[in-house]
Amino acid sequence: MNEPVRIQEADFSQDEEIAALKATSQRIGGIATFLGCARDFSEGRDVHEISFEAYGSMALAEMNKLRAAAIARFSLIDARIVHRVTTVGPGDNIVFIAAAAEHRAAAFDGCRWMIDELKQRVPIWKKEITPQGESWVTPHP
Amino acid sequence: MIKVLFFGPVADRVETREMQFEYTPGITLHDITAKIGMQHPGALSIVSFIAVNQNQVHDKQMALHDNDEIALMAKFSGG
């Protein structure tokens, strides 16, 4: 079974990630997920591709810390974080976050917290390729 | 040697992904960033995070060690 925290070029399967999560415990009563995918439009411009770059070793370490912190903070049963680092096109998957808990509130809260914190803490950068040229994305809150 | 890594927008500005600096006893993070700033004045203006050996640091006066790995990073935009 895949590691619960990964950085990879290849696409991921949400079904496989959720199945892996469910296999960890029968006490799970709710799983909240976030799927980030590539848009074809940003800041008033068409986007043809998005290219990701990471400080891989640090990014993976930060994502593992994030997962551990979320499990502790929200009393999650388990959590998974997968981020692709490659070039993607509109509609392609980028990031998958899942939080499993006994009850829905913790799952929702933990899932949202992880994606919000990932954007703040994990050294990954995205570049949009548009008809007007390429530009690194300025982070959004 | 001290290795300095650049990623994304910062790498574009310095036009390289890695630099090496000779280690000398007492050398600080500030000494390294000042050297880079003199060579590439526009690069440091977008550096929001600095890591030493993959841990974020805030004290530029910290003494470095031989074989340290520094990363100068712009604001993150993953997700």
Short mmCIF file of C-alpha atoms in Angstrom, two decimals:
data_model
loop_
_atom_site.label_atom_id
_atom_site.label_comp_id
_atom_site.label_asym_id
_atom_site.label_seq_id
_atom_site.Cartn_x
_atom_site.Cartn_y
_atom_site.Cartn_z
CA MET A 1 0.00 0.00 0.00
CA ASN A 2 1.22 3.50 -0.80
CA GLU A 3 2.59 5.75 1.89
CA PRO A 4 -0.01 8.14 3.35
CA VAL A 5 2.10 11.19 2.47
CA ARG A 6 3.60 11.40 -1.01
CA ILE A 7 4.98 13.74 -3.64
CA GLN A 8 4.81 12.20 -7.07
CA GLU A 9 4.66 12.97 -10.78
CA ALA A 10 1.97 10.41 -11.56
CA ASP A 11 -1.74 10.89 -11.12
CA PHE A 12 -3.42 9.33 -8.10
CA SER A 13 -6.66 7.47 -7.60
CA GLN A 14 -9.04 8.93 -5.05
CA ASP A 15 -10.71 5.54 -4.71
CA GLU A 16 -7.40 3.88 -3.86
CA GLU A 17 -6.51 6.59 -1.35
CA ILE A 18 -9.90 6.31 0.36
CA ALA A 19 -9.69 2.51 0.38
CA ALA A 20 -6.27 2.73 2.02
CA LEU A 21 -7.67 5.09 4.62
CA LYS A 22 -10.66 2.85 5.37
CA ALA A 23 -8.37 -0.16 5.73
CA THR A 24 -6.62 1.44 8.69
CA SER A 25 -9.58 1.28 11.07
CA GLN A 26 -13.21 0.23 11.34
CA ARG A 27 -13.81 3.05 13.77
CA ILE A 28 -13.84 5.58 10.93
CA GLY A 29 -17.29 7.14 10.66
CA GLY A 30 -16.52 9.92 8.20
CA ILE A 31 -13.91 10.85 5.64
CA ALA A 32 -13.63 14.40 4.29
CA THR A 33 -11.58 14.92 1.14
CA PHE A 34 -10.20 17.84 -0.81
CA LEU A 35 -9.20 17.45 -4.44
CA GLY A 36 -7.28 20.32 -5.99
CA CYS A 37 -7.29 20.38 -9.77
CA ALA A 38 -5.97 22.61 -12.54
CA ARG A 39 -8.17 25.43 -13.86
CA ASP A 40 -8.09 26.65 -17.45
CA PHE A 41 -8.43 30.30 -16.41
CA SER A 42 -6.63 32.41 -13.81
CA GLU A 43 -6.26 36.15 -13.16
CA GLY A 44 -8.13 36.95 -16.37
CA ARG A 45 -5.96 34.74 -18.59
CA ASP A 46 -6.39 31.36 -20.22
CA VAL A 47 -4.11 28.75 -18.67
CA HIS A 48 -2.82 25.98 -20.90
CA GLU A 49 -0.63 24.20 -18.37
CA ILE A 50 0.56 24.47 -14.78
CA SER A 51 4.06 23.36 -13.87
CA PHE A 52 4.98 22.51 -10.28
CA GLU A 53 8.36 22.60 -8.62
CA ALA A 54 9.23 21.51 -5.09
CA TYR A 55 12.07 21.43 -2.64
CA GLY A 56 11.31 17.75 -2.51
CA SER A 57 12.94 16.55 0.68
CA MET A 58 11.75 19.51 2.74
CA ALA A 59 8.28 19.43 1.19
CA LEU A 60 7.84 15.77 2.09
CA ALA A 61 9.07 16.38 5.63
CA GLU A 62 6.67 19.31 6.06
CA MET A 63 3.76 17.29 4.70
CA ASN A 64 4.51 14.49 7.16
CA LYS A 65 4.62 17.02 10.01
CA LEU A 66 1.33 18.48 8.76
CA ARG A 67 -0.37 15.08 8.76
CA ALA A 68 0.87 14.28 12.26
CA ALA A 69 -0.23 17.69 13.53
CA ALA A 70 -3.69 17.33 12.00
CA ILE A 71 -4.17 13.87 13.50
CA ALA A 72 -3.25 15.21 16.93
CA ARG A 73 -5.13 18.50 16.67
CA PHE A 74 -8.43 17.14 15.36
CA SER A 75 -8.30 13.65 16.89
CA LEU A 76 -8.31 12.11 13.42
CA ILE A 77 -8.04 8.38 13.02
CA ASP A 78 -5.88 8.79 9.94
CA ALA A 79 -5.08 11.25 7.15
CA ARG A 80 -3.47 11.24 3.73
CA ILE A 81 -1.79 13.96 1.65
CA VAL A 82 -0.68 13.47 -1.96
CA HIS A 83 0.72 16.28 -4.12
CA ARG A 84 1.79 15.95 -7.73
CA VAL A 85 4.93 17.73 -8.90
CA THR A 86 4.86 17.70 -12.67
CA THR A 87 3.23 19.64 -15.50
CA VAL A 88 -0.55 19.31 -15.66
CA GLY A 89 -3.30 20.50 -17.98
CA PRO A 90 -6.78 21.85 -17.25
CA GLY A 91 -8.85 19.38 -15.30
CA ASP A 92 -5.89 17.33 -14.13
CA ASN A 93 -5.50 16.41 -10.49
CA ILE A 94 -2.94 18.30 -8.39
CA VAL A 95 -3.43 17.56 -4.72
CA PHE A 96 -5.51 15.16 -2.63
CA ILE A 97 -6.15 15.54 1.08
CA ALA A 98 -8.24 13.18 3.18
CA ALA A 99 -9.11 13.25 6.85
CA ALA A 100 -10.76 10.29 8.56
CA ALA A 101 -12.43 10.59 11.93
CA GLU A 102 -15.15 9.04 14.03
CA HIS A 103 -17.47 11.96 13.27
CA ARG A 104 -17.92 14.40 10.39
CA ALA A 105 -17.02 17.62 12.18
CA ALA A 106 -13.45 16.55 12.92
CA ALA A 107 -13.06 15.16 9.42
CA PHE A 108 -14.22 18.41 7.77
CA ASP A 109 -12.16 20.59 10.10
CA GLY A 110 -9.03 18.48 9.74
CA CYS A 111 -9.27 18.33 5.97
CA ARG A 112 -9.68 22.08 5.56
CA TRP A 113 -6.89 22.80 8.03
CA MET A 114 -4.47 20.54 6.17
CA ILE A 115 -4.98 22.15 2.75
CA ASP A 116 -4.86 25.66 4.23
CA GLU A 117 -1.65 24.86 6.11
CA LEU A 118 -0.10 23.06 3.14
CA LYS A 119 -0.36 26.27 1.12
CA GLN A 120 1.45 28.16 3.89
CA ARG A 121 4.09 25.66 4.93
CA VAL A 122 5.08 23.34 2.12
CA PRO A 123 7.81 24.48 -0.32
CA ILE A 124 6.06 23.93 -3.62
CA TRP A 125 5.69 26.53 -6.35
CA LYS A 126 3.44 26.65 -9.39
CA LYS A 127 4.02 28.31 -12.73
CA GLU A 128 1.15 29.03 -15.11
CA ILE A 129 1.77 28.67 -18.83
CA THR A 130 -0.54 31.00 -20.75
CA PRO A 131 -0.71 32.30 -24.32
CA GLN A 132 0.91 35.50 -23.00
CA GLY A 133 3.85 33.62 -21.46
CA GLU A 134 4.83 31.91 -18.24
CA SER A 135 4.53 33.32 -14.73
CA TRP A 136 4.98 32.06 -11.20
CA VAL A 137 1.77 32.20 -9.21
CA THR A 138 1.41 34.67 -6.39
CA PRO A 139 -0.06 32.82 -3.43
CA HIS A 140 -3.71 33.33 -2.57
CA PRO A 141 -4.97 33.29 1.01
CA MET B 1 31.52 23.77 1.34
CA ILE B 2 28.15 25.39 1.88
CA LYS B 3 25.48 24.60 -0.68
CA VAL B 4 22.75 27.11 -1.53
CA LEU B 5 19.65 25.91 -3.38
CA PHE B 6 17.21 28.01 -5.38
CA PHE B 7 13.74 27.05 -6.57
CA GLY B 8 10.97 28.44 -8.72
CA PRO B 9 10.89 32.22 -9.03
CA VAL B 10 14.11 32.70 -7.06
CA ALA B 11 15.97 30.26 -9.33
CA ASP B 12 14.73 32.24 -12.33
CA ARG B 13 16.17 35.45 -10.90
CA VAL B 14 19.58 34.05 -10.01
CA GLU B 15 19.59 31.97 -13.22
CA THR B 16 20.87 28.90 -11.43
CA ARG B 17 19.57 26.23 -9.09
CA GLU B 18 22.61 25.85 -6.91
CA MET B 19 25.65 27.76 -5.70
CA GLN B 20 28.57 26.61 -3.57
CA PHE B 21 30.46 28.77 -1.11
CA GLU B 22 33.63 27.91 0.71
CA TYR B 23 33.13 27.25 4.40
CA THR B 24 35.18 29.32 6.79
CA PRO B 25 34.83 29.12 10.58
CA GLY B 26 32.42 31.75 11.88
CA ILE B 27 30.68 32.33 8.56
CA THR B 28 27.03 33.30 9.06
CA LEU B 29 23.85 33.02 7.06
CA HIS B 30 23.98 36.78 6.58
CA ASP B 31 27.44 36.50 5.02
CA ILE B 32 26.07 34.10 2.42
CA THR B 33 22.89 36.05 1.65
CA ALA B 34 24.88 39.29 1.38
CA LYS B 35 27.16 37.71 -1.22
CA ILE B 36 24.18 36.50 -3.22
CA GLY B 37 22.46 39.86 -2.86
CA MET B 38 25.49 41.65 -4.31
CA GLN B 39 25.55 39.33 -7.33
CA HIS B 40 21.76 39.27 -7.84
CA PRO B 41 20.18 42.31 -6.19
CA GLY B 42 16.69 41.48 -7.49
CA ALA B 43 16.64 37.96 -6.13
CA LEU B 44 16.53 38.56 -2.40
CA SER B 45 13.52 40.87 -2.66
CA ILE B 46 11.25 37.89 -3.32
CA VAL B 47 12.81 35.58 -0.73
CA SER B 48 10.23 35.01 2.02
CA PHE B 49 11.64 31.87 3.63
CA ILE B 50 15.13 30.62 4.36
CA ALA B 51 15.85 27.05 5.39
CA VAL B 52 19.08 25.58 6.69
CA ASN B 53 19.23 21.81 6.40
CA GLN B 54 15.49 21.82 5.59
CA ASN B 55 14.47 23.71 8.70
CA GLN B 56 13.13 27.24 8.43
CA VAL B 57 15.33 29.81 10.15
CA HIS B 58 14.81 33.46 11.03
CA ASP B 59 18.15 34.46 12.56
CA LYS B 60 20.48 35.61 9.81
CA GLN B 61 23.32 35.88 12.29
CA MET B 62 23.30 32.13 12.88
CA ALA B 63 26.67 30.50 12.40
CA LEU B 64 26.86 27.96 9.62
CA HIS B 65 28.64 24.62 9.58
CA ASP B 66 30.60 22.88 6.87
CA ASN B 67 28.29 21.01 4.47
CA ASP B 68 25.19 22.99 5.49
CA GLU B 69 22.46 23.20 2.86
CA ILE B 70 20.68 26.53 2.57
CA ALA B 71 17.51 27.15 0.57
CA LEU B 72 16.30 30.63 -0.38
CA MET B 73 12.60 30.43 -1.17
CA ALA B 74 9.82 32.66 -2.43
CA LYS B 75 6.31 32.39 -0.99
CA PHE B 76 4.90 28.94 -1.54
CA SER B 77 2.08 28.37 -4.01
CA GLY B 78 1.36 24.67 -3.92
CA GLY B 79 -2.04 23.09 -3.61
#
